mmCIF file with all atom_site columns, C-alpha atoms in Angstrom:
data_model
loop_
_atom_site.group_PDB
_atom_site.id
_atom_site.type_symbol
_atom_site.label_atom_id
_atom_site.label_alt_id
_atom_site.label_comp_id
_atom_site.label_asym_id
_atom_site.label_entity_id
_atom_site.label_seq_id
_atom_site.pdbx_PDB_ins_code
_atom_site.Cartn_x
_atom_site.Cartn_y
_atom_site.Cartn_z
_atom_site.occupancy
_atom_site.B_iso_or_equiv
_atom_site.pdbx_formal_charge
_atom_site.auth_seq_id
_atom_site.auth_comp_id
_atom_site.auth_asym_id
_atom_site.auth_atom_id
_atom_site.pdbx_PDB_model_num
ATOM 1   C CA . MET U 1 1   ? 48.688 69.550 31.667 1.00 45.00 ? 147 MET U CA 1
ATOM 2   C CA . LYS U 1 2   ? 50.429 70.887 34.760 1.00 48.00 ? 148 LYS U CA 1
ATOM 3   C CA . HIS U 1 3   ? 53.217 68.952 36.426 1.00 48.00 ? 149 HIS U CA 1
ATOM 4   C CA . SER U 1 4   ? 54.673 69.611 39.819 1.00 50.00 ? 150 SER U CA 1
ATOM 5   C CA . CYS U 1 5   ? 58.440 69.380 40.298 1.00 51.00 ? 151 CYS U CA 1
ATOM 6   C CA . THR U 1 6   ? 58.413 66.761 43.029 1.00 47.00 ? 152 THR U CA 1
ATOM 7   C CA . LYS U 1 7   ? 61.242 64.512 44.168 1.00 47.00 ? 153 LYS U CA 1
ATOM 8   C CA . GLN U 1 8   ? 59.476 61.611 42.472 1.00 46.00 ? 154 GLN U CA 1
ATOM 9   C CA . HIS U 1 9   ? 59.390 63.384 39.099 1.00 46.00 ? 155 HIS U CA 1
ATOM 10  C CA . LEU U 1 10  ? 62.985 64.583 39.347 1.00 45.00 ? 156 LEU U CA 1
ATOM 11  C CA . LYS U 1 11  ? 64.500 61.414 40.790 1.00 49.00 ? 157 LYS U CA 1
ATOM 12  C CA . TRP U 1 12  ? 65.962 60.513 37.408 1.00 43.00 ? 158 TRP U CA 1
ATOM 13  C CA . LEU U 1 13  ? 67.752 63.901 37.393 1.00 47.00 ? 159 LEU U CA 1
ATOM 14  C CA . GLY U 1 14  ? 69.358 63.195 40.747 1.00 47.00 ? 160 GLY U CA 1
ATOM 15  C CA . LYS U 1 15  ? 68.346 66.647 42.052 1.00 43.00 ? 161 LYS U CA 1
ATOM 16  C CA . SER U 1 16  ? 66.020 67.122 45.000 1.00 46.00 ? 162 SER U CA 1
ATOM 17  C CA . ASN U 1 17  ? 66.555 70.845 45.438 1.00 50.00 ? 163 ASN U CA 1
ATOM 18  C CA . TRP U 1 18  ? 65.109 72.408 42.284 1.00 50.00 ? 164 TRP U CA 1
ATOM 19  C CA . LEU U 1 19  ? 66.037 75.954 43.291 1.00 56.00 ? 165 LEU U CA 1
ATOM 20  C CA . LYS U 1 20  ? 69.742 75.045 43.295 1.00 58.00 ? 166 LYS U CA 1
ATOM 21  C CA . PHE U 1 21  ? 69.337 73.495 39.836 1.00 54.00 ? 167 PHE U CA 1
ATOM 22  C CA . GLY U 1 22  ? 67.695 76.682 38.535 1.00 58.00 ? 168 GLY U CA 1
ATOM 23  C CA . LYS U 1 23  ? 70.530 78.802 39.919 1.00 62.00 ? 169 LYS U CA 1
ATOM 24  C CA . LEU U 1 24  ? 73.076 76.450 38.355 1.00 57.00 ? 170 LEU U CA 1
ATOM 25  C CA . LEU U 1 25  ? 71.293 76.707 35.007 1.00 55.00 ? 171 LEU U CA 1
ATOM 26  C CA . LEU U 1 26  ? 71.412 80.489 35.169 1.00 63.00 ? 172 LEU U CA 1
ATOM 27  C CA . LYS U 1 27  ? 75.153 80.337 35.925 1.00 65.00 ? 173 LYS U CA 1
ATOM 28  C CA . PHE U 1 28  ? 75.709 78.662 32.527 1.00 62.00 ? 174 PHE U CA 1
ATOM 29  C CA . THR U 1 29  ? 74.050 81.543 30.649 1.00 62.00 ? 175 THR U CA 1
ATOM 30  C CA . PRO U 1 30  ? 77.218 83.700 30.721 1.00 65.00 ? 176 PRO U CA 1
ATOM 31  C CA . ILE U 1 31  ? 79.237 80.742 29.402 1.00 62.00 ? 177 ILE U CA 1
ATOM 32  C CA . ILE U 1 32  ? 76.932 80.437 26.377 1.00 58.00 ? 178 ILE U CA 1
ATOM 33  C CA . LEU U 1 33  ? 77.219 84.170 25.749 1.00 59.00 ? 179 LEU U CA 1
ATOM 34  C CA . ILE U 1 34  ? 81.025 84.125 26.139 1.00 62.00 ? 180 ILE U CA 1
ATOM 35  C CA . ILE U 1 35  ? 81.300 81.278 23.622 1.00 59.00 ? 181 ILE U CA 1
ATOM 36  C CA . ALA U 1 36  ? 79.057 83.159 21.201 1.00 55.00 ? 182 ALA U CA 1
ATOM 37  C CA . LEU U 1 37  ? 81.024 86.398 21.606 1.00 58.00 ? 183 LEU U CA 1
ATOM 38  C CA . SER U 1 38  ? 84.355 84.618 21.192 1.00 58.00 ? 184 SER U CA 1
ATOM 39  C CA . SER U 1 39  ? 82.994 83.149 17.977 1.00 53.00 ? 185 SER U CA 1
ATOM 40  C CA . ILE U 1 40  ? 82.175 86.635 16.744 1.00 52.00 ? 186 ILE U CA 1
ATOM 41  C CA . LEU U 1 41  ? 85.685 87.832 17.578 1.00 52.00 ? 187 LEU U CA 1
ATOM 42  C CA . ASN U 1 42  ? 87.221 84.840 15.773 1.00 53.00 ? 188 ASN U CA 1
ATOM 43  C CA . ALA U 1 43  ? 85.190 85.379 12.596 1.00 47.00 ? 189 ALA U CA 1
ATOM 44  C CA . ALA U 1 44  ? 88.326 86.449 10.719 1.00 42.00 ? 190 ALA U CA 1
ATOM 45  C CA . SER U 1 45  ? 89.791 82.956 11.119 1.00 48.00 ? 191 SER U CA 1
ATOM 46  C CA . GLY U 1 46  ? 87.392 81.575 8.504  1.00 50.00 ? 192 GLY U CA 1
ATOM 47  C CA . SER U 1 47  ? 85.983 78.850 10.766 1.00 56.00 ? 193 SER U CA 1
ATOM 48  C CA . ASP U 1 48  ? 82.373 77.979 9.977  1.00 69.00 ? 194 ASP U CA 1
ATOM 49  C CA . LYS U 1 49  ? 81.906 75.443 12.792 1.00 83.00 ? 195 LYS U CA 1
ATOM 50  C CA . ASN U 1 50  ? 80.428 77.917 15.296 1.00 89.00 ? 196 ASN U CA 1
ATOM 51  C CA . GLN U 1 51  ? 76.934 79.343 14.971 1.00 92.00 ? 197 GLN U CA 1
ATOM 52  C CA . LEU U 1 52  ? 74.904 81.764 17.084 1.00 94.00 ? 198 LEU U CA 1
ATOM 53  C CA . ASN U 1 53  ? 71.165 80.948 17.027 1.00 95.00 ? 199 ASN U CA 1
ATOM 54  C CA . PHE U 1 54  ? 67.997 82.882 17.787 1.00 96.00 ? 200 PHE U CA 1
ATOM 55  C CA . SER U 1 55  ? 64.767 80.907 18.013 1.00 95.00 ? 201 SER U CA 1
ATOM 56  C CA . PHE U 1 56  ? 61.027 81.498 18.191 1.00 95.00 ? 202 PHE U CA 1
ATOM 57  C CA . THR U 1 57  ? 58.829 78.590 19.284 1.00 92.00 ? 203 THR U CA 1
ATOM 58  C CA . LEU U 1 58  ? 55.061 78.141 19.520 1.00 92.00 ? 204 LEU U CA 1
ATOM 59  C CA . SER U 1 59  ? 54.341 75.525 22.186 1.00 84.00 ? 205 SER U CA 1
ATOM 60  C CA . GLY U 1 60  ? 51.416 76.369 24.425 1.00 79.00 ? 206 GLY U CA 1
ATOM 61  C CA . HIS U 1 61  ? 53.442 79.508 25.175 1.00 80.00 ? 207 HIS U CA 1
ATOM 62  C CA . ILE U 1 62  ? 55.614 81.712 23.012 1.00 86.00 ? 208 ILE U CA 1
ATOM 63  C CA . ILE U 1 63  ? 59.208 80.696 23.724 1.00 89.00 ? 209 ILE U CA 1
ATOM 64  C CA . LEU U 1 64  ? 62.211 82.811 22.724 1.00 92.00 ? 210 LEU U CA 1
ATOM 65  C CA . GLY U 1 65  ? 65.716 81.419 22.694 1.00 93.00 ? 211 GLY U CA 1
ATOM 66  C CA . ILE U 1 66  ? 69.361 82.257 22.203 1.00 94.00 ? 212 ILE U CA 1
ATOM 67  C CA . GLY U 1 67  ? 71.795 79.457 21.589 1.00 94.00 ? 213 GLY U CA 1
ATOM 68  C CA . TYR U 1 68  ? 75.016 78.111 20.212 1.00 93.00 ? 214 TYR U CA 1
ATOM 69  C CA . SER U 1 69  ? 75.714 75.316 17.714 1.00 94.00 ? 215 SER U CA 1
ATOM 70  C CA . TYR U 1 70  ? 78.995 73.579 16.996 1.00 91.00 ? 216 TYR U CA 1
ATOM 71  C CA . SER U 1 71  ? 79.389 71.505 13.809 1.00 90.00 ? 217 SER U CA 1
ATOM 72  C CA . PHE U 1 72  ? 81.868 68.623 13.812 1.00 86.00 ? 218 PHE U CA 1
ATOM 73  C CA . ASP U 1 73  ? 81.716 68.400 10.025 1.00 88.00 ? 219 ASP U CA 1
ATOM 74  C CA . GLU U 1 74  ? 79.315 69.278 7.187  1.00 88.00 ? 220 GLU U CA 1
ATOM 75  C CA . ASN U 1 75  ? 76.543 67.059 8.580  1.00 91.00 ? 221 ASN U CA 1
ATOM 76  C CA . ASN U 1 76  ? 76.895 66.497 12.360 1.00 92.00 ? 222 ASN U CA 1
ATOM 77  C CA . GLY U 1 77  ? 76.778 68.851 15.311 1.00 92.00 ? 223 GLY U CA 1
ATOM 78  C CA . LEU U 1 78  ? 75.673 69.739 18.819 1.00 93.00 ? 224 LEU U CA 1
ATOM 79  C CA . GLN U 1 79  ? 73.526 72.647 19.946 1.00 94.00 ? 225 GLN U CA 1
ATOM 80  C CA . THR U 1 80  ? 72.289 74.225 23.161 1.00 92.00 ? 226 THR U CA 1
ATOM 81  C CA . THR U 1 81  ? 69.686 76.932 23.670 1.00 93.00 ? 227 THR U CA 1
ATOM 82  C CA . LEU U 1 82  ? 68.631 78.996 26.667 1.00 91.00 ? 228 LEU U CA 1
ATOM 83  C CA . LEU U 1 83  ? 64.849 79.394 26.443 1.00 90.00 ? 229 LEU U CA 1
ATOM 84  C CA . ILE U 1 84  ? 62.937 82.350 27.869 1.00 87.00 ? 230 ILE U CA 1
ATOM 85  C CA . ILE U 1 85  ? 59.154 82.188 28.191 1.00 79.00 ? 231 ILE U CA 1
ATOM 86  C CA . PRO U 1 86  ? 57.773 85.722 28.647 1.00 76.00 ? 232 PRO U CA 1
ATOM 87  C CA . GLY U 1 87  ? 55.446 85.774 31.654 1.00 70.00 ? 233 GLY U CA 1
ATOM 88  C CA . LYS U 1 88  ? 55.199 86.345 35.397 1.00 66.00 ? 234 LYS U CA 1
ATOM 89  C CA . GLY U 1 89  ? 58.483 85.465 37.073 1.00 67.00 ? 235 GLY U CA 1
ATOM 90  C CA . ILE U 1 90  ? 60.131 84.791 33.687 1.00 69.00 ? 236 ILE U CA 1
ATOM 91  C CA . PRO U 1 91  ? 59.823 81.026 33.241 1.00 75.00 ? 237 PRO U CA 1
ATOM 92  C CA . PHE U 1 92  ? 62.862 79.558 31.533 1.00 83.00 ? 238 PHE U CA 1
ATOM 93  C CA . GLY U 1 93  ? 64.293 76.385 30.099 1.00 87.00 ? 239 GLY U CA 1
ATOM 94  C CA . LEU U 1 94  ? 67.362 74.767 28.656 1.00 90.00 ? 240 LEU U CA 1
ATOM 95  C CA . ASN U 1 95  ? 67.543 72.727 25.495 1.00 91.00 ? 241 ASN U CA 1
ATOM 96  C CA . GLY U 1 96  ? 70.463 70.719 24.135 1.00 92.00 ? 242 GLY U CA 1
ATOM 97  C CA . GLY U 1 97  ? 71.136 67.909 21.737 1.00 93.00 ? 243 GLY U CA 1
ATOM 98  C CA . TYR U 1 98  ? 72.564 66.410 18.568 1.00 94.00 ? 244 TYR U CA 1
ATOM 99  C CA . PHE U 1 99  ? 71.582 67.156 14.966 1.00 94.00 ? 245 PHE U CA 1
ATOM 100 C CA . TYR U 1 100 ? 72.256 65.650 11.544 1.00 95.00 ? 246 TYR U CA 1
ATOM 101 C CA . LEU U 1 101 ? 71.912 67.633 8.300  1.00 95.00 ? 247 LEU U CA 1
ATOM 102 C CA . THR U 1 102 ? 71.601 65.919 4.913  1.00 94.00 ? 248 THR U CA 1
ATOM 103 C CA . ASP U 1 103 ? 73.832 66.933 2.005  1.00 93.00 ? 249 ASP U CA 1
ATOM 104 C CA . GLY U 1 104 ? 72.754 69.929 -0.048 1.00 90.00 ? 250 GLY U CA 1
ATOM 105 C CA . GLU U 1 105 ? 73.607 73.509 -0.886 1.00 88.00 ? 251 GLU U CA 1
ATOM 106 C CA . LYS U 1 106 ? 70.571 75.719 -0.210 1.00 93.00 ? 252 LYS U CA 1
ATOM 107 C CA . TRP U 1 107 ? 68.039 73.180 1.152  1.00 96.00 ? 253 TRP U CA 1
ATOM 108 C CA . ARG U 1 108 ? 69.011 70.475 3.657  1.00 96.00 ? 254 ARG U CA 1
ATOM 109 C CA . GLY U 1 109 ? 66.908 68.035 5.669  1.00 96.00 ? 255 GLY U CA 1
ATOM 110 C CA . LYS U 1 110 ? 67.473 67.947 9.431  1.00 96.00 ? 256 LYS U CA 1
ATOM 111 C CA . LEU U 1 111 ? 67.004 65.259 12.080 1.00 96.00 ? 257 LEU U CA 1
ATOM 112 C CA . GLY U 1 112 ? 67.767 65.932 15.711 1.00 94.00 ? 258 GLY U CA 1
ATOM 113 C CA . ALA U 1 113 ? 67.493 64.501 19.206 1.00 94.00 ? 259 ALA U CA 1
ATOM 114 C CA . GLU U 1 114 ? 67.243 66.946 22.101 1.00 94.00 ? 260 GLU U CA 1
ATOM 115 C CA . PHE U 1 115 ? 66.526 67.120 25.805 1.00 93.00 ? 261 PHE U CA 1
ATOM 116 C CA . THR U 1 116 ? 64.489 70.109 26.962 1.00 90.00 ? 262 THR U CA 1
ATOM 117 C CA . LEU U 1 117 ? 63.685 71.143 30.507 1.00 88.00 ? 263 LEU U CA 1
ATOM 118 C CA . LEU U 1 118 ? 61.126 73.936 30.990 1.00 83.00 ? 264 LEU U CA 1
ATOM 119 C CA . VAL U 1 119 ? 60.756 75.471 34.465 1.00 82.00 ? 265 VAL U CA 1
ATOM 120 C CA . SER U 1 120 ? 58.264 78.029 35.770 1.00 75.00 ? 266 SER U CA 1
ATOM 121 C CA . PRO U 1 121 ? 59.499 80.111 38.732 1.00 68.00 ? 267 PRO U CA 1
ATOM 122 C CA . PRO U 1 122 ? 59.363 81.904 41.168 1.00 63.00 ? 268 PRO U CA 1
ATOM 123 C CA . ASP U 1 123 ? 57.914 79.973 44.171 1.00 63.00 ? 269 ASP U CA 1
ATOM 124 C CA . PRO U 1 124 ? 59.880 76.707 44.722 1.00 63.00 ? 270 PRO U CA 1
ATOM 125 C CA . ASP U 1 125 ? 56.877 75.075 46.425 1.00 66.00 ? 271 ASP U CA 1
ATOM 126 C CA . ARG U 1 126 ? 54.568 75.770 43.478 1.00 66.00 ? 272 ARG U CA 1
ATOM 127 C CA . ARG U 1 127 ? 57.159 75.514 40.710 1.00 65.00 ? 273 ARG U CA 1
ATOM 128 C CA . LYS U 1 128 ? 56.160 73.529 37.650 1.00 77.00 ? 274 LYS U CA 1
ATOM 129 C CA . CYS U 1 129 ? 58.572 71.703 35.388 1.00 80.00 ? 275 CYS U CA 1
ATOM 130 C CA . LEU U 1 130 ? 58.313 69.796 32.163 1.00 80.00 ? 276 LEU U CA 1
ATOM 131 C CA . PRO U 1 131 ? 61.157 67.517 31.043 1.00 86.00 ? 277 PRO U CA 1
ATOM 132 C CA . MET U 1 132 ? 60.959 66.473 27.382 1.00 88.00 ? 278 MET U CA 1
ATOM 133 C CA . PHE U 1 133 ? 62.992 64.196 25.142 1.00 92.00 ? 279 PHE U CA 1
ATOM 134 C CA . ASN U 1 134 ? 62.472 65.536 21.613 1.00 93.00 ? 280 ASN U CA 1
ATOM 135 C CA . PHE U 1 135 ? 62.792 64.036 18.157 1.00 95.00 ? 281 PHE U CA 1
ATOM 136 C CA . VAL U 1 136 ? 63.215 67.112 15.958 1.00 95.00 ? 282 VAL U CA 1
ATOM 137 C CA . PRO U 1 137 ? 62.686 66.768 12.197 1.00 97.00 ? 283 PRO U CA 1
ATOM 138 C CA . GLY U 1 138 ? 62.939 69.860 10.027 1.00 97.00 ? 284 GLY U CA 1
ATOM 139 C CA . PHE U 1 139 ? 64.863 71.457 7.210  1.00 96.00 ? 285 PHE U CA 1
ATOM 140 C CA . GLN U 1 140 ? 67.467 74.174 6.796  1.00 96.00 ? 286 GLN U CA 1
ATOM 141 C CA . TYR U 1 141 ? 67.554 76.868 4.150  1.00 97.00 ? 287 TYR U CA 1
ATOM 142 C CA . SER U 1 142 ? 70.869 78.693 3.629  1.00 94.00 ? 288 SER U CA 1
ATOM 143 C CA . PHE U 1 143 ? 70.587 82.285 2.418  1.00 94.00 ? 289 PHE U CA 1
ATOM 144 C CA . ASP U 1 144 ? 74.353 82.376 1.935  1.00 92.00 ? 290 ASP U CA 1
ATOM 145 C CA . LYS U 1 145 ? 77.431 80.788 3.528  1.00 88.00 ? 291 LYS U CA 1
ATOM 146 C CA . ASN U 1 146 ? 76.792 82.343 6.958  1.00 90.00 ? 292 ASN U CA 1
ATOM 147 C CA . ASN U 1 147 ? 72.999 82.798 7.376  1.00 94.00 ? 293 ASN U CA 1
ATOM 148 C CA . THR U 1 148 ? 70.430 80.027 7.763  1.00 95.00 ? 294 THR U CA 1
ATOM 149 C CA . ILE U 1 149 ? 66.830 79.577 8.798  1.00 97.00 ? 295 ILE U CA 1
ATOM 150 C CA . MET U 1 150 ? 65.586 76.268 10.174 1.00 96.00 ? 296 MET U CA 1
ATOM 151 C CA . PRO U 1 151 ? 61.888 75.454 10.758 1.00 97.00 ? 297 PRO U CA 1
ATOM 152 C CA . GLN U 1 152 ? 61.460 72.291 12.836 1.00 96.00 ? 298 GLN U CA 1
ATOM 153 C CA . LEU U 1 153 ? 58.836 70.320 14.770 1.00 96.00 ? 299 LEU U CA 1
ATOM 154 C CA . TRP U 1 154 ? 59.239 69.090 18.360 1.00 93.00 ? 300 TRP U CA 1
ATOM 155 C CA . ILE U 1 155 ? 57.848 65.553 18.720 1.00 94.00 ? 301 ILE U CA 1
ATOM 156 C CA . SER U 1 156 ? 58.313 64.891 22.410 1.00 91.00 ? 302 SER U CA 1
ATOM 157 C CA . TYR U 1 157 ? 58.380 62.034 24.866 1.00 90.00 ? 303 TYR U CA 1
ATOM 158 C CA . LEU U 1 158 ? 56.986 63.382 28.145 1.00 84.00 ? 304 LEU U CA 1
ATOM 159 C CA . PRO U 1 159 ? 58.071 61.147 31.067 1.00 82.00 ? 305 PRO U CA 1
ATOM 160 C CA . THR U 1 160 ? 55.727 62.873 33.557 1.00 75.00 ? 306 THR U CA 1
ATOM 161 C CA . GLY U 1 161 ? 52.511 63.100 31.517 1.00 67.00 ? 307 GLY U CA 1
ATOM 162 C CA . ASN U 1 162 ? 49.585 60.842 30.705 1.00 77.00 ? 308 ASN U CA 1
ATOM 163 C CA . LYS U 1 163 ? 50.081 61.297 26.962 1.00 76.00 ? 309 LYS U CA 1
ATOM 164 C CA . LYS U 1 164 ? 53.659 60.077 26.582 1.00 84.00 ? 310 LYS U CA 1
ATOM 165 C CA . ILE U 1 165 ? 54.395 61.060 22.941 1.00 90.00 ? 311 ILE U CA 1
ATOM 166 C CA . ALA U 1 166 ? 52.997 64.228 21.384 1.00 88.00 ? 312 ALA U CA 1
ATOM 167 C CA . PRO U 1 167 ? 53.919 67.070 19.039 1.00 90.00 ? 313 PRO U CA 1
ATOM 168 C CA . THR U 1 168 ? 54.717 69.884 21.465 1.00 89.00 ? 314 THR U CA 1
ATOM 169 C CA . GLY U 1 169 ? 56.118 72.768 19.439 1.00 92.00 ? 315 GLY U CA 1
ATOM 170 C CA . ILE U 1 170 ? 56.950 74.410 16.150 1.00 96.00 ? 316 ILE U CA 1
ATOM 171 C CA . GLU U 1 171 ? 60.293 76.215 16.199 1.00 96.00 ? 317 GLU U CA 1
ATOM 172 C CA . VAL U 1 172 ? 61.873 78.605 13.706 1.00 97.00 ? 318 VAL U CA 1
ATOM 173 C CA . ARG U 1 173 ? 65.581 79.116 14.293 1.00 96.00 ? 319 ARG U CA 1
ATOM 174 C CA . TYR U 1 174 ? 67.792 81.730 12.634 1.00 97.00 ? 320 TYR U CA 1
ATOM 175 C CA . GLY U 1 175 ? 71.506 80.993 12.682 1.00 95.00 ? 321 GLY U CA 1
ATOM 176 C CA . ARG U 1 176 ? 74.594 83.036 11.874 1.00 93.00 ? 322 ARG U CA 1
ATOM 177 C CA . LYS U 1 177 ? 77.938 81.269 11.434 1.00 90.00 ? 323 LYS U CA 1
ATOM 178 C CA . PHE U 1 178 ? 81.141 82.874 12.681 1.00 81.00 ? 324 PHE U CA 1
#
Protein backbone atom coordinates (compact mmCIF):
# COMPACT_ATOMS: atom_id res chain seq x y z
CA MET A 1 0.00 0.00 0.00
CA LYS A 2 1.36 3.41 -0.94
CA HIS A 3 1.17 6.32 1.47
CA SER A 4 1.77 9.94 0.66
CA CYS A 5 3.74 12.08 3.10
CA THR A 6 1.09 14.73 3.66
CA LYS A 7 0.80 17.21 6.51
CA GLN A 8 -2.09 15.16 7.86
CA HIS A 9 -0.01 11.98 8.02
CA LEU A 10 3.01 13.71 9.54
CA LYS A 11 1.16 15.96 11.98
CA TRP A 12 2.12 13.70 14.86
CA LEU A 13 5.80 14.19 13.90
CA GLY A 14 5.45 17.96 14.07
CA LYS A 15 7.19 18.35 10.68
CA SER A 16 5.48 19.88 7.67
CA ASN A 17 8.56 20.18 5.48
CA TRP A 18 9.61 16.59 4.79
CA LEU A 19 12.65 17.59 2.74
CA LYS A 20 14.18 19.35 5.77
CA PHE A 21 13.54 16.23 7.86
CA GLY A 22 15.30 14.05 5.27
CA LYS A 23 18.30 16.38 5.24
CA LEU A 24 18.39 16.35 9.04
CA LEU A 25 18.28 12.55 9.04
CA LEU A 26 21.22 12.41 6.65
CA LYS A 27 23.17 14.78 8.91
CA PHE A 28 23.00 12.17 11.70
CA THR A 29 24.64 9.50 9.52
CA PRO A 30 28.18 10.80 10.21
CA ILE A 31 27.43 10.80 13.95
CA ILE A 32 26.50 7.10 13.83
CA LEU A 33 29.68 6.35 11.90
CA ILE A 34 31.84 8.42 14.28
CA ILE A 35 30.40 6.56 17.28
CA ALA A 36 31.05 3.23 15.57
CA LEU A 37 34.62 4.19 14.65
CA SER A 38 35.35 5.48 18.14
CA SER A 39 34.14 2.14 19.46
CA ILE A 40 36.61 0.37 17.19
CA LEU A 41 39.44 2.59 18.42
CA ASN A 42 38.48 1.95 22.06
CA ALA A 43 38.41 -1.84 21.64
CA ALA A 44 41.54 -2.18 23.78
CA SER A 45 39.65 -0.86 26.81
CA GLY A 46 37.75 -4.14 27.15
CA SER A 47 34.30 -2.53 27.05
CA ASP A 48 31.64 -4.78 25.53
CA LYS A 49 28.77 -2.27 25.71
CA ASN A 50 29.21 -0.93 22.17
CA GLN A 51 28.28 -2.93 19.08
CA LEU A 52 28.43 -2.18 15.36
CA ASN A 53 25.58 -3.85 13.43
CA PHE A 54 24.99 -4.78 9.80
CA SER A 55 21.48 -5.86 8.84
CA PHE A 56 19.65 -7.44 5.92
CA THR A 57 15.85 -7.21 5.89
CA LEU A 58 13.19 -8.66 3.59
CA SER A 59 10.14 -6.39 3.71
CA GLY A 60 8.52 -5.80 0.35
CA HIS A 61 11.97 -4.49 -0.61
CA ILE A 62 15.46 -5.63 0.29
CA ILE A 63 16.68 -3.28 3.02
CA LEU A 64 20.33 -3.00 4.06
CA GLY A 65 21.37 -1.32 7.27
CA ILE A 66 24.31 -0.18 9.34
CA GLY A 67 23.77 0.62 12.97
CA TYR A 68 24.98 0.97 16.51
CA SER A 69 23.83 -0.69 19.74
CA TYR A 70 24.64 0.31 23.30
CA SER A 71 24.01 -2.16 26.15
CA PHE A 72 23.29 -0.78 29.62
CA ASP A 73 23.90 -4.19 31.17
CA GLU A 74 23.78 -7.88 30.16
CA ASN A 75 20.10 -7.70 29.19
CA ASN A 76 19.01 -4.13 28.27
CA GLY A 77 20.07 -1.77 25.52
CA LEU A 78 19.28 0.77 22.82
CA GLN A 79 19.96 0.54 19.11
CA THR A 80 19.69 2.70 16.00
CA THR A 81 20.09 1.73 12.36
CA LEU A 82 20.35 3.74 9.15
CA LEU A 83 18.44 1.80 6.49
CA ILE A 84 19.23 1.94 2.78
CA ILE A 85 16.76 0.53 0.26
CA PRO A 86 18.54 0.00 -3.09
CA GLY A 87 16.49 1.61 -5.86
CA LYS A 88 15.92 4.77 -7.88
CA GLY A 89 16.84 7.82 -5.82
CA ILE A 90 18.08 5.62 -2.95
CA PRO A 91 15.12 5.42 -0.58
CA PHE A 92 16.21 5.40 3.04
CA GLY A 93 14.96 5.05 6.58
CA LEU A 94 15.89 5.30 10.21
CA ASN A 95 15.16 2.76 12.89
CA GLY A 96 15.69 3.05 16.64
CA GLY A 97 14.49 1.47 19.83
CA TYR A 98 14.92 -0.57 22.99
CA PHE A 99 15.73 -4.28 23.30
CA TYR A 100 15.77 -6.88 26.07
CA LEU A 101 17.82 -10.09 25.88
CA THR A 102 17.10 -13.08 28.11
CA ASP A 103 19.88 -14.75 30.10
CA GLY A 104 22.00 -17.32 28.30
CA GLU A 105 25.45 -17.99 26.92
CA LYS A 106 25.17 -18.96 23.24
CA TRP A 107 21.39 -18.67 22.64
CA ARG A 108 19.32 -15.77 24.01
CA GLY A 109 15.73 -14.72 23.37
CA LYS A 110 15.14 -11.11 22.30
CA LEU A 111 12.19 -8.74 22.64
CA GLY A 112 12.33 -5.23 21.27
CA ALA A 113 10.27 -2.12 20.60
CA GLU A 114 11.33 0.12 17.73
CA PHE A 115 10.18 3.07 15.66
CA THR A 116 10.99 2.91 11.95
CA LEU A 117 10.49 5.60 9.35
CA LEU A 118 10.98 4.63 5.69
CA VAL A 119 11.14 7.41 3.08
CA SER A 120 11.30 7.22 -0.71
CA PRO A 121 12.96 10.23 -2.40
CA PRO A 122 13.70 12.17 -4.60
CA ASP A 123 10.66 14.35 -5.53
CA PRO A 124 9.21 16.02 -2.37
CA ASP A 125 5.76 16.32 -4.00
CA ARG A 126 5.59 12.59 -4.79
CA ARG A 127 7.58 11.33 -1.81
CA LYS A 128 6.16 8.34 0.01
CA CYS A 129 6.73 7.58 3.67
CA LEU A 130 5.85 4.77 6.00
CA PRO A 131 6.07 5.26 9.77
CA MET A 132 5.99 2.01 11.77
CA PHE A 133 5.98 1.14 15.45
CA ASN A 134 7.50 -2.35 15.67
CA PHE A 135 7.33 -5.14 18.21
CA VAL A 136 10.45 -7.17 17.41
CA PRO A 137 10.73 -10.72 18.78
CA GLY A 138 13.75 -12.80 17.85
CA PHE A 139 16.77 -14.57 19.23
CA GLN A 140 20.51 -14.01 19.38
CA TYR A 141 23.24 -16.55 18.78
CA SER A 142 26.74 -15.68 20.02
CA PHE A 143 29.61 -17.20 18.03
CA ASP A 144 32.05 -15.93 20.65
CA LYS A 145 32.31 -12.99 23.06
CA ASN A 146 32.33 -10.37 20.28
CA ASN A 147 30.31 -11.75 17.32
CA THR A 148 26.56 -12.32 17.23
CA ILE A 149 23.81 -12.99 14.72
CA MET A 150 20.22 -12.04 15.46
CA PRO A 151 17.24 -13.12 13.30
CA GLN A 152 14.08 -11.19 14.20
CA LEU A 153 10.55 -10.49 12.95
CA TRP A 154 9.03 -7.01 12.57
CA ILE A 155 5.40 -7.01 13.76
CA SER A 156 4.33 -3.46 13.01
CA TYR A 157 1.61 -1.00 13.90
CA LEU A 158 1.06 1.16 10.81
CA PRO A 159 -0.67 4.45 11.78
CA THR A 160 -1.33 5.45 8.14
CA GLY A 161 -2.62 2.16 6.69
CA ASN A 162 -5.92 0.32 6.52
CA LYS A 163 -4.41 -2.82 8.05
CA LYS A 164 -3.11 -1.44 11.34
CA ILE A 165 -1.08 -4.42 12.65
CA ALA A 166 0.86 -6.71 10.33
CA PRO A 167 4.13 -8.63 10.07
CA THR A 168 6.21 -6.36 7.84
CA GLY A 169 9.73 -7.78 7.74
CA ILE A 170 12.24 -10.47 8.55
CA GLU A 171 15.62 -9.08 9.59
CA VAL A 172 18.97 -10.79 10.11
CA ARG A 173 21.45 -8.64 12.00
CA TYR A 174 25.16 -9.34 12.46
CA GLY A 175 26.81 -7.56 15.36
CA ARG A 176 30.42 -7.06 16.42
CA LYS A 177 31.17 -5.78 19.93
CA PHE A 178 34.04 -3.37 20.53
